[in-house]
Short mmCIF file of C-alpha atoms in Angstrom, two decimals:
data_model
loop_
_atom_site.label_atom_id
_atom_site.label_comp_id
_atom_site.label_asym_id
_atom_site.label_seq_id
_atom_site.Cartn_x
_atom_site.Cartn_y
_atom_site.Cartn_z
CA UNK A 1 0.00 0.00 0.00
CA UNK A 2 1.47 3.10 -0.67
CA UNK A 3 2.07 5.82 2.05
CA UNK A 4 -0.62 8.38 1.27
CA UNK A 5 -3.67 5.97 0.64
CA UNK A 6 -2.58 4.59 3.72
CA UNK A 7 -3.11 7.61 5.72
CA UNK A 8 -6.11 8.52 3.81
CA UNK A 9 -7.65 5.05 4.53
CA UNK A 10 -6.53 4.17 7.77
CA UNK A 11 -5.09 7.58 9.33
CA UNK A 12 -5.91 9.93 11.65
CA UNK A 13 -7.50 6.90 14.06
CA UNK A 14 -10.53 7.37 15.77
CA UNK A 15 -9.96 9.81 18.96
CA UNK A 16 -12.28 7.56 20.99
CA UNK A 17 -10.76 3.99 20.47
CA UNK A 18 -7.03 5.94 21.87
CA UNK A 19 -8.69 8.05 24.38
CA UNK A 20 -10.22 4.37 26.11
CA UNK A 21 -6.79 3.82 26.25
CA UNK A 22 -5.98 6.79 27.85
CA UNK A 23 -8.72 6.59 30.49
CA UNK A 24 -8.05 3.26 31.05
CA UNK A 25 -4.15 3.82 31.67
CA UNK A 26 -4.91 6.79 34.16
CA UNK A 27 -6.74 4.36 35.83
CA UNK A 28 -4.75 1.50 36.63
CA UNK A 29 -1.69 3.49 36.78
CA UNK A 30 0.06 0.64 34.79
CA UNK A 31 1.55 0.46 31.05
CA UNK A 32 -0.26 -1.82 28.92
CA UNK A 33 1.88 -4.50 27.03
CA UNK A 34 1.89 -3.93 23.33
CA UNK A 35 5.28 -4.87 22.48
CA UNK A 36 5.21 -7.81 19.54
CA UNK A 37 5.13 -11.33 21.50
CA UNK A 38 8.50 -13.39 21.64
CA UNK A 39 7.44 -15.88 19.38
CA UNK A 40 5.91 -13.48 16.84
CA UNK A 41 8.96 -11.43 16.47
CA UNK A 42 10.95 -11.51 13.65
CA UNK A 43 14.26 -11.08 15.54
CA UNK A 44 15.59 -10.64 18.78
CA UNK A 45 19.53 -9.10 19.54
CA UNK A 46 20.85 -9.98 23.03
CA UNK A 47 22.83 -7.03 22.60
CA UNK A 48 19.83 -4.92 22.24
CA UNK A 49 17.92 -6.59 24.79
CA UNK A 50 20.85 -5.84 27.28
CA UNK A 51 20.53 -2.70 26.16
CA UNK A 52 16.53 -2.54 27.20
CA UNK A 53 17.12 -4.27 30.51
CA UNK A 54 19.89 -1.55 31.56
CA UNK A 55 17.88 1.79 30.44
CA UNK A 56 14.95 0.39 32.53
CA UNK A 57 16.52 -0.59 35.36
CA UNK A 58 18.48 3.29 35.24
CA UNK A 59 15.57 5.18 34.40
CA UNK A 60 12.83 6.09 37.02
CA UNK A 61 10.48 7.42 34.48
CA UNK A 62 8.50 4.34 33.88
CA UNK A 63 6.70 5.95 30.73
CA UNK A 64 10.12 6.97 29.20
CA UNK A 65 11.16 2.60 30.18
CA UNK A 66 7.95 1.34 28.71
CA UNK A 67 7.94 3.47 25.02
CA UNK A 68 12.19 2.39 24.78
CA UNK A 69 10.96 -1.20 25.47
CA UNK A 70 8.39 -0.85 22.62
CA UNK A 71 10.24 1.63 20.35
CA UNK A 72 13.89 0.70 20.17
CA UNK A 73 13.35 -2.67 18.87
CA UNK A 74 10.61 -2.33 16.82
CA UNK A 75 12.65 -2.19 13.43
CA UNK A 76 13.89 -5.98 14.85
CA UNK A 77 10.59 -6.91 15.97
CA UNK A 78 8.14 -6.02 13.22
CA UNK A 79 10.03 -5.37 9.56
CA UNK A 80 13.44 -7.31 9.10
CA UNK A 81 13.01 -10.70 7.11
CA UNK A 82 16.44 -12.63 7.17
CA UNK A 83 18.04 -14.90 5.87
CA UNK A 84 21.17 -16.65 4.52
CA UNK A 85 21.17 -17.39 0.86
CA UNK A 86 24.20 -19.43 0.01
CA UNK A 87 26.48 -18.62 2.54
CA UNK A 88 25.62 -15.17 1.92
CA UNK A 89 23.73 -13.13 4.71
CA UNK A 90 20.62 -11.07 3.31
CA UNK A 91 18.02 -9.58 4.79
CA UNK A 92 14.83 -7.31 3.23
CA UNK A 93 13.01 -4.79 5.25
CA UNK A 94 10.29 -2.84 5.18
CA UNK A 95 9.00 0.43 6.57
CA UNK A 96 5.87 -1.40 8.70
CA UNK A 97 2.51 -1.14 7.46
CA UNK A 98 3.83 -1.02 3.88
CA UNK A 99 5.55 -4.25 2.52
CA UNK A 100 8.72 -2.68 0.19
CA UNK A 101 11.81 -1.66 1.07
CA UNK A 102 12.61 1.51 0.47
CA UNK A 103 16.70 2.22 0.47
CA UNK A 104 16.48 4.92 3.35
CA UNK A 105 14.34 3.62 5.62
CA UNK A 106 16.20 0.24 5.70
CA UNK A 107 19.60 1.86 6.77
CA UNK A 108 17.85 4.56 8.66
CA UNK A 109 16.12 1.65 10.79
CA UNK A 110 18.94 -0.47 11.48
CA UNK A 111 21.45 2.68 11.67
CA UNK A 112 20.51 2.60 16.14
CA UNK A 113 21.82 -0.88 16.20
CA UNK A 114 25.22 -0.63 14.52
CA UNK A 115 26.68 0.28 18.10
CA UNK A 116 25.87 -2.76 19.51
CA UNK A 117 26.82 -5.37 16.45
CA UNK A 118 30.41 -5.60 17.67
CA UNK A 119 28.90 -7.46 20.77
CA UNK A 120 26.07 -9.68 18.75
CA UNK A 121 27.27 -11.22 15.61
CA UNK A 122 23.74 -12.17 14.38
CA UNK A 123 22.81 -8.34 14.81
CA UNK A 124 26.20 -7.62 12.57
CA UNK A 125 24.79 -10.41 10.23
CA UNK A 126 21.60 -9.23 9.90
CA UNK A 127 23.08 -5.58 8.95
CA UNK A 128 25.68 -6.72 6.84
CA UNK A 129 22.30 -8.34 5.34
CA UNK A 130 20.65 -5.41 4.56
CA UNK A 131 23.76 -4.04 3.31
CA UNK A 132 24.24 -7.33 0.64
CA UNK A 133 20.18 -6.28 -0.32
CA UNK A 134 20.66 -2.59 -1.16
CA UNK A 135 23.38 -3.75 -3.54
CA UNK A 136 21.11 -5.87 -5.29
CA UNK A 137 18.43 -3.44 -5.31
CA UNK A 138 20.53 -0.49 -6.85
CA UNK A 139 21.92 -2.63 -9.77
CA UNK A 140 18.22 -3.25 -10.41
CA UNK A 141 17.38 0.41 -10.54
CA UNK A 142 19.16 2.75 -8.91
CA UNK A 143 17.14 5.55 -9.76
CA UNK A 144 14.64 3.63 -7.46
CA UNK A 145 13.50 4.52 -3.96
CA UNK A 146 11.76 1.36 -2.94
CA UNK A 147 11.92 -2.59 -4.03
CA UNK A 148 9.44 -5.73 -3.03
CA UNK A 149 10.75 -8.66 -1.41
CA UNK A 150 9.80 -11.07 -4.79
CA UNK A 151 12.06 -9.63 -7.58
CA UNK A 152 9.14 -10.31 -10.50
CA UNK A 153 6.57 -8.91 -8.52
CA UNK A 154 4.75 -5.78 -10.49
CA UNK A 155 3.33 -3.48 -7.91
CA UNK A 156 0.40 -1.07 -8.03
CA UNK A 157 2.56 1.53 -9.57
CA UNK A 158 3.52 -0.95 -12.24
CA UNK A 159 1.64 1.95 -14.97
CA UNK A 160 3.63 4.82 -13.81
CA UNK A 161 5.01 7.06 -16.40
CA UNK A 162 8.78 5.75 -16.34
CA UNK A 163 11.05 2.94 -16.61
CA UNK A 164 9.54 0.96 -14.26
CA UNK A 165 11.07 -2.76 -13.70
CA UNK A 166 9.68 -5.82 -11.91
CA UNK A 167 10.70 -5.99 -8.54
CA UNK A 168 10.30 -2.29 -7.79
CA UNK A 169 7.60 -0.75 -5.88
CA UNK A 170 8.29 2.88 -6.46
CA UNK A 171 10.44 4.81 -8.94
CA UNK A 172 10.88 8.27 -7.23
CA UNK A 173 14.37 9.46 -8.15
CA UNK A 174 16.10 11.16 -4.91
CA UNK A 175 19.70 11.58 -3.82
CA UNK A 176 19.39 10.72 -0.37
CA UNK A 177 18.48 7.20 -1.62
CA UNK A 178 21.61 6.42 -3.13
CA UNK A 179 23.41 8.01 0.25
CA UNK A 180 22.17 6.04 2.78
CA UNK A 181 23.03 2.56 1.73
CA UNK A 182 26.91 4.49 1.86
CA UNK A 183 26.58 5.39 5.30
CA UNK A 184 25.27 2.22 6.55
CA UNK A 185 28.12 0.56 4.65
CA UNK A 186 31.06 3.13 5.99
CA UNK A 187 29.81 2.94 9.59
CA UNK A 188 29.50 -0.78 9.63
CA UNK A 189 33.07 -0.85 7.90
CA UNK A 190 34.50 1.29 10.87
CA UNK A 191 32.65 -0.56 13.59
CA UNK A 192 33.26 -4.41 12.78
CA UNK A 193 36.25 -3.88 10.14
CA UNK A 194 34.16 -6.71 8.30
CA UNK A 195 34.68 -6.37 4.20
CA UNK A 196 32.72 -9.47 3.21
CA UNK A 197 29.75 -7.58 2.48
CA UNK A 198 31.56 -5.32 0.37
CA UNK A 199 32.21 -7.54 -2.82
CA UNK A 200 32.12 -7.25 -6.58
CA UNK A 201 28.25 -6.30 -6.54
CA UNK A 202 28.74 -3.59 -3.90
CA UNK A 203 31.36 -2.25 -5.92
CA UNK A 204 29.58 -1.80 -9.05
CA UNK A 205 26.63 -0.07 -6.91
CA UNK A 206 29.02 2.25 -5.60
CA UNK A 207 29.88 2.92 -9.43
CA UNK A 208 26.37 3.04 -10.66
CA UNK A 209 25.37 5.58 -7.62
CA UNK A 210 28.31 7.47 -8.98
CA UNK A 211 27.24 7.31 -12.50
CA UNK A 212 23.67 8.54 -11.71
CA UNK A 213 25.04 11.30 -9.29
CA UNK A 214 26.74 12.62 -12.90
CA UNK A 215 23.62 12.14 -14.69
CA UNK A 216 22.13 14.38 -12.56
CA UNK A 217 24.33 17.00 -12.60
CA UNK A 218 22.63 17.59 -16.22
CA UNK A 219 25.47 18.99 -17.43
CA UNK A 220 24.48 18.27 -21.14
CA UNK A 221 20.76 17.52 -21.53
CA UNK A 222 17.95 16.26 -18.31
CA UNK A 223 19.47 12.95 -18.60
CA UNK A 224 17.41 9.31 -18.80
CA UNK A 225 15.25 9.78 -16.14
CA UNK A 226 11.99 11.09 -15.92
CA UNK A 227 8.80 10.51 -13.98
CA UNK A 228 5.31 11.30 -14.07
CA UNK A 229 2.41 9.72 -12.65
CA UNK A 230 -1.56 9.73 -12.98
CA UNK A 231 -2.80 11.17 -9.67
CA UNK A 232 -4.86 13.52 -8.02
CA UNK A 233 -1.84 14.53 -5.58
CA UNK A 234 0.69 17.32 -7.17
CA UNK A 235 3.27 15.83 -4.74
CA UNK A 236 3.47 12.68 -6.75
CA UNK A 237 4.37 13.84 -10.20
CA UNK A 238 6.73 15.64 -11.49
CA UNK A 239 5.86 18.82 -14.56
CA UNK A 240 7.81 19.59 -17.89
CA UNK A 241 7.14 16.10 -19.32
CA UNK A 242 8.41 14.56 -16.30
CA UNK A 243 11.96 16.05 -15.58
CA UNK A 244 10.43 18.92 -13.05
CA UNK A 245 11.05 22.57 -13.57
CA UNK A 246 14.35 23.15 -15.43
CA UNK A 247 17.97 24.29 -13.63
CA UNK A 248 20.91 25.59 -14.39
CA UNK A 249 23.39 23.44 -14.30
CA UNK A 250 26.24 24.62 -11.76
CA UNK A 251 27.35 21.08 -10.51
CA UNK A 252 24.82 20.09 -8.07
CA UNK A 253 23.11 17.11 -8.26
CA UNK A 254 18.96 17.00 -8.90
CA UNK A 255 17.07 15.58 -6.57
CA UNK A 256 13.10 14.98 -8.18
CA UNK A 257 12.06 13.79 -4.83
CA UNK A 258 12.64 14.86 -1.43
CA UNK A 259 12.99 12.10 1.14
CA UNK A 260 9.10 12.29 2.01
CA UNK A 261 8.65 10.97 -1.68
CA UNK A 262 7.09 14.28 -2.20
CA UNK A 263 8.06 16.16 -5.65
CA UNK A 264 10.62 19.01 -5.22
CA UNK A 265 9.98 22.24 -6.19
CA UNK A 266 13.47 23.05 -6.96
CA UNK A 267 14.88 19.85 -7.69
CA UNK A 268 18.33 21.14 -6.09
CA UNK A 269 17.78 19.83 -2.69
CA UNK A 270 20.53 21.51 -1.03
CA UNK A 271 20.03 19.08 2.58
CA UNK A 272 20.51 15.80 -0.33
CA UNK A 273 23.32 17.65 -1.87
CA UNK A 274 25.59 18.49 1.59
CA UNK A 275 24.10 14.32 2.48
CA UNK A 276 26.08 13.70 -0.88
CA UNK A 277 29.78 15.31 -0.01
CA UNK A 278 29.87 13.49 2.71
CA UNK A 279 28.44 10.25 1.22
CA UNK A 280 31.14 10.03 -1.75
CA UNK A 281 33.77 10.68 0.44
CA UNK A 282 33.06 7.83 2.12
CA UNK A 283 32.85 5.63 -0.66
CA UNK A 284 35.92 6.83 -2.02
CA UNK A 285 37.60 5.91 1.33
CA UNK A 286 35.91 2.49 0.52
CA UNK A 287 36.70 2.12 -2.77
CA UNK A 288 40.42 2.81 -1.96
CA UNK A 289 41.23 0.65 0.94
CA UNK A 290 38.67 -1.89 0.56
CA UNK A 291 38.31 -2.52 -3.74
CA UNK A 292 41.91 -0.83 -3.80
CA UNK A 293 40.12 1.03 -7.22
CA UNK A 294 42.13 4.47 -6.59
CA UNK A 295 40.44 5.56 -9.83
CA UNK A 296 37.26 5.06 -9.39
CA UNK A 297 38.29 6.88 -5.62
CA UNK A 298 39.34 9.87 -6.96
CA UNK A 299 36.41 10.13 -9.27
CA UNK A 300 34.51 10.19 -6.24
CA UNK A 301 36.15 12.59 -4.65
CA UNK A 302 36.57 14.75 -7.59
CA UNK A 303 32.78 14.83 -7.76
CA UNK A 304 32.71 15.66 -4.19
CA UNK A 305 34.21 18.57 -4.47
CA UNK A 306 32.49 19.71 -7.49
CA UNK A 307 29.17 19.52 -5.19
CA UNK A 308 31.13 21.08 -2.51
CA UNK A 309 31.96 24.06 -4.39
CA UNK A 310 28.70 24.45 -5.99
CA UNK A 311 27.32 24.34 -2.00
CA UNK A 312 29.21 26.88 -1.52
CA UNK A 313 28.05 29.24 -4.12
CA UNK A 314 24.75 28.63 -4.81
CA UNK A 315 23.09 27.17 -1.04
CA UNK A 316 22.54 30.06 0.91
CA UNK A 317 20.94 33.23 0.85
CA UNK A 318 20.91 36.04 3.46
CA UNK A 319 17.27 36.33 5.03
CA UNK A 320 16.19 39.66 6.54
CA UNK A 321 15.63 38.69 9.81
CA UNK A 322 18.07 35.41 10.77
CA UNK A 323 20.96 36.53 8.73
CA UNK A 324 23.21 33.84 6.14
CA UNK A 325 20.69 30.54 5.98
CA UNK A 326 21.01 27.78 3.91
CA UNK A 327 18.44 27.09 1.61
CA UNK A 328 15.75 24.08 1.69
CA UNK A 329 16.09 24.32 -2.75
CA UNK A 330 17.23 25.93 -5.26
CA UNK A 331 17.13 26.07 -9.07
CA UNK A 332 20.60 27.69 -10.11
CA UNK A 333 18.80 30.48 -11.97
CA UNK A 334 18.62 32.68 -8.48
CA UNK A 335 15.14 31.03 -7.61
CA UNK A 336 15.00 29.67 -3.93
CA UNK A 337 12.87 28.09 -1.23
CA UNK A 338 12.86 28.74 2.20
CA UNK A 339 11.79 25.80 4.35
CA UNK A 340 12.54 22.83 6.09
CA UNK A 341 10.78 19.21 5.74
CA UNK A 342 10.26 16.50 8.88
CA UNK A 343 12.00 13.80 6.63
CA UNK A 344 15.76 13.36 6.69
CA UNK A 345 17.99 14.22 5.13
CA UNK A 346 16.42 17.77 6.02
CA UNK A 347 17.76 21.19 7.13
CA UNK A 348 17.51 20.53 10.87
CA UNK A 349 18.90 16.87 10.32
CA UNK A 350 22.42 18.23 8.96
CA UNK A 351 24.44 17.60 11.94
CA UNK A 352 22.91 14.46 13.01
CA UNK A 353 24.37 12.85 8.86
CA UNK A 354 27.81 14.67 9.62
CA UNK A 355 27.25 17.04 6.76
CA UNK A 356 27.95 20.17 9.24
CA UNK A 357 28.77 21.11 12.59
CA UNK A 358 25.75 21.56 14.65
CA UNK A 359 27.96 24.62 16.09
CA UNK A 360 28.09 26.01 12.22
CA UNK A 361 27.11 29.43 12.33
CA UNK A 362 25.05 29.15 8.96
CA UNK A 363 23.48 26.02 10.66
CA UNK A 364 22.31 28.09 13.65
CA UNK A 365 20.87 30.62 11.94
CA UNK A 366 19.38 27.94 9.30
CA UNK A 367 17.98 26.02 12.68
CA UNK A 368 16.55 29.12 13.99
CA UNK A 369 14.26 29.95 10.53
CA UNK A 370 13.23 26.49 10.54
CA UNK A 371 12.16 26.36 14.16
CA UNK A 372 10.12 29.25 13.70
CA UNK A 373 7.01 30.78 12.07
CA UNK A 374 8.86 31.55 8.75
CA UNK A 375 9.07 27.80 8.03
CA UNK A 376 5.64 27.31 6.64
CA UNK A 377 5.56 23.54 7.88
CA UNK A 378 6.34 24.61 11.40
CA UNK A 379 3.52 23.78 13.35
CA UNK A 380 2.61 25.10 16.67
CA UNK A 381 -0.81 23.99 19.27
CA UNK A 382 -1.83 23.05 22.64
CA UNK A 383 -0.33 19.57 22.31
CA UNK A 384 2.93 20.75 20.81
CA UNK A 385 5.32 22.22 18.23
CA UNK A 386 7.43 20.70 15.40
CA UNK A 387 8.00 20.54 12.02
CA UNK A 388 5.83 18.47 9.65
CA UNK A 389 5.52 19.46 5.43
CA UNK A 390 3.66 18.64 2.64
CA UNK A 391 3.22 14.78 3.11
CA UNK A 392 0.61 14.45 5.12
CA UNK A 393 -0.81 17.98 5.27
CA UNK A 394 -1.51 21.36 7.21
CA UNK A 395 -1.19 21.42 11.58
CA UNK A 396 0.56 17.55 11.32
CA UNK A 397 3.47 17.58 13.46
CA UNK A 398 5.95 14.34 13.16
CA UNK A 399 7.63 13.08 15.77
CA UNK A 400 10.92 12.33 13.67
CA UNK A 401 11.57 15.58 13.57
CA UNK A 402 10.92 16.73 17.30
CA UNK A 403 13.58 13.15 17.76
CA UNK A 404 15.40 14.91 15.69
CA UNK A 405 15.44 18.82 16.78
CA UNK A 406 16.43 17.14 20.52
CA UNK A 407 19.26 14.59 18.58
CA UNK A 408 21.41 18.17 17.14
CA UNK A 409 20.73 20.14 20.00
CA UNK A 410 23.56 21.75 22.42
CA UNK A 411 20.88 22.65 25.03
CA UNK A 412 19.97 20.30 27.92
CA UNK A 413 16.51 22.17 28.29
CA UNK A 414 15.65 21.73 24.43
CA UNK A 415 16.65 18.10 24.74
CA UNK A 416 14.88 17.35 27.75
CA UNK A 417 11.69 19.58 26.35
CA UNK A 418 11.65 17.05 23.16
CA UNK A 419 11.91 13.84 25.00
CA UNK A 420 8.83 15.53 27.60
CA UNK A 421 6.75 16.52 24.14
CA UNK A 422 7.38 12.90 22.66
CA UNK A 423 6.50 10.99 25.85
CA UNK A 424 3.23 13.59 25.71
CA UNK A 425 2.32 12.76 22.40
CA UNK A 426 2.26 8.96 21.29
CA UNK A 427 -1.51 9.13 21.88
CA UNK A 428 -1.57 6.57 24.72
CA UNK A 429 -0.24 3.99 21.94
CA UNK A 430 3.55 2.99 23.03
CA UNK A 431 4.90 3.89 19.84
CA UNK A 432 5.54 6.88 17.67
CA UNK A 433 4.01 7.65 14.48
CA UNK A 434 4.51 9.57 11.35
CA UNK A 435 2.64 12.46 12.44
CA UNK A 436 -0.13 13.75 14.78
CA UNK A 437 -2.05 16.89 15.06
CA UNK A 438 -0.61 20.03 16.95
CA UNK A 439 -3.32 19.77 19.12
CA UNK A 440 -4.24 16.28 19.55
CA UNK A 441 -1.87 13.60 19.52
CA UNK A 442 -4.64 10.95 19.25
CA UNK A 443 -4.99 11.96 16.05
CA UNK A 444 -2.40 10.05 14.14
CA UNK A 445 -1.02 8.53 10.66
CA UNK A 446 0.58 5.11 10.47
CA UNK A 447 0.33 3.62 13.81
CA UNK A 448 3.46 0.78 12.66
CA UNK A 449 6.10 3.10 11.41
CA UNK A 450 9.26 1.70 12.33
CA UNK A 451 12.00 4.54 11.54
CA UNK A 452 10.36 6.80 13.57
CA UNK A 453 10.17 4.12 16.69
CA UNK A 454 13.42 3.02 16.48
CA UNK A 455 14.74 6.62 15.77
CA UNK A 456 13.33 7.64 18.66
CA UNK A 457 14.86 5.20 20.74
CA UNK A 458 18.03 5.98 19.44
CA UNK A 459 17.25 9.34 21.12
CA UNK A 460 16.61 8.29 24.39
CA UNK A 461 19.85 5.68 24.27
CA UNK A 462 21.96 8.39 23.47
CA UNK A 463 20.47 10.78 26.23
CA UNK A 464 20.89 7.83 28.83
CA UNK A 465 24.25 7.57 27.84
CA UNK A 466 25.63 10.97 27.55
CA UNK A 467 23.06 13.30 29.89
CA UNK A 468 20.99 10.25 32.42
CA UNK A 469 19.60 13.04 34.21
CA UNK A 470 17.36 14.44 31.76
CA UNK A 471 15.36 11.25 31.66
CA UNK A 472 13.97 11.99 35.42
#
């Protein structure tokens, strides 16, 4: 099912059904048990389970124990599907109440658990699983965001207006795709040292994720991809025959999608762009010590610095009242747009992906816009305030982005204030959710979302560790 016909048909849950809950939680004065069952999990770490039994036995907030015992592992309990396939670890994952994997999700959902792999060599088979499955999935198509489990399968957006192959659920080009699987892979790489997963097929996905990068430059034409679909939603097509609204081409990379899987508007996403210096460094690190290709690493980093320099000219702009900002797009012809999106890689996110220094001057000023009534998806009511965009609509605040405000922060109050407004706001459920409504938070979408569970975990784990007493 795809994301927006799932909110539209099973959304914003009845307020009653969650308020019962409520009621009957105040009343007992006990947490109700809506973790999976043992023996209808998909997989269980003893490293993360450790992990569980510490933060609530350290943490006297019972609420902030019982949403970490439900959250943190719900990626493990709910969406990974592994296996060994001969010899060969490999494991497909999907977002929760949709069954594809999309590229980001799958290393933003097992991204938490690379810190404990060095102590749980299933977990560290199970990653290097997902990373074995990306590579697969890019050779397919790497100018697609999301893949089924079944390889001939033809999904219900088997008629869209592109080069659609079997196998792939969605064909939304966007950088950030073709970055994440490279982070996953690099951190893994540093933590375990492990290079089995990063063989003859990862190589050439590396090179095809460089090739595409190029592409996209449009240097010398729009290139071979182009998208359109028959829909009632804007968001989910792109104009001008299908290649968006044109650019000038200054060497940064188009992005047609953002990372909600919304259309861009400016399809040079400058938050994909900065994710994409970083990303090819990496893989040029890779390709060097690991495929000992020094050509195809310099090519990398060649291209890296191409983007880096074209950041530098062409992302900011000076805004009248919070001085140099970095913009959410821009077109190369002088056009811009001033925003920020809930979905990462976004604006606010920046830090948390390495791409700047959450000290950054331009960042702060950046994270003061987008924290504020200028960002026009900045949504503020009685139940809360965060950022939310175009996905899912007007006064929908998601909790991925209040995870992630409190996840760059310097500030011990604005930390502790997110992890008080997420324990406030799951809607009496145990889990986070893609978004609720500024000023009800049992009005939901996607009650089995597991990136912004096991994000959120990640959240309080590294609060625990680094600041315990802000979990009181």
């Amino acid at each position: 099912m795809q994301r927006r016909d799932f909110i539209r048909n099973t959304g914003l849950l009845g307020s009653g059904l969650v308020l019962s809950r409520l009621q009957g939680f105040a009343a007992s004065d006990t947490f109700p048990v809506v973790r999976t069952p043992l023996d209808a999990r998909r997989f269980t770490s003893t490293a993360v389970e450790k992990a569980i039994a510490e933060f609530e036995s350290g943490v006297k907030n019972k609420e902030l124990a019982w949403l970490f015992n439900n959250c943190f592992p719900n990626t493990l309990d709910t969406t990974v599907f592994h296996q060994v396939k001969n010899g060969t670890p490999d494991t497909y994952v999907i977002t929760g109440d949709i069954d594809a994997m999309w590229l980001r999700d799958s290393s933003a959902q097992v991204w938490p658990y690379l810190q404990f792999i060095k102590e749980d060599k299933a977990l560290q088979d199970l990653v290097a699983g997902v990373i074995n499955r990306q590579s697969t999935c890019i050779l397919r198509d790497p100018y697609a965001n999301a893949f089924y489990n079944d390889p001939d399968k033809r999904g219900e957006w088997a008629k869209d207006h592109t080069d659609m192959k079997p196998g792939v659920h969605e064909r939304k080009w966007e950088i950030d795709s073709l970055c994440y699987p490279i982070r996953l892979a690099y951190r893994y790489w540093k933590g375990t040292g492990d290079t089995k997963p990063f063989t003859g097929q990862w190589k050439q996905a590396v090179l095809a994720t460089l090739q595409v990068f190029r592409d996209q430059q449009r240097k010398s034409g729009n290139g071979p991809y182009k998208f359109q679909r028959t829909t009632p939603f804007g968001t989910d097509t792109l104009s001008m025959n299908g290649y968006g609204y044109p650019v000038k081409s200054v060497g940064l990379i188009c992005s047609a999608f953002r990372p909600s899987d919304d259309a861009t508007v400016y399809s040079f996403l400058i938050p994909s762009n900065l994710f994409a210096v970083i990303s090819l460094r990496q893989a040029a690190e890779m390709m060097a010590a690991i495929a000992k290709d020094k050509a195809s690493a310099d090519q990398l980093t060649n291209l890296a610095a191409e983007v880096e320099k074209a950041l530098k000219e062409h992302a900011t702009v000076v805004h009248p009242q919070f001085g140099k900002v970095y913009a959410y797009e821009v077109n190369g012809f002088g056009s811009y747009n001033l925003m920020d999106d809930a979905n990462v890689p976004s604006l606010l996110s920046l830090p948390y992906l390495g791409a700047v220094k959450n000290t950054d001057p331009v960042y702060q000023n950046t994270r003061k816009l987008v924290l504020s009534a200028s960002n026009p998806f900045f949504f503020k009511g009685t139940a809360g305030e965060g950022i939310g965009g175009p996905h899912v609509g007007q006064d929908m605040i998601w909790p991925m982005a209040i995870t992630m405000r409190g996840l760059t922060s310097n500030s011990d109050a604005e930390i502790k204030n997110c992890i008080d407004l997420l324990r406030r706001t799951h809607g009496g459920t145990g889990f986070m959710h893609e978004a609720f409504h500024k000023d009800d938070p049992t009005k939901f979408t996607r009650k089995w979302f597991a990136w912004a569970n096991t994000l959120f975990g990640e959240f309080l784990w590294k609060t625990y560790k680094e600041k315990p007493q802000l979990l009181a």
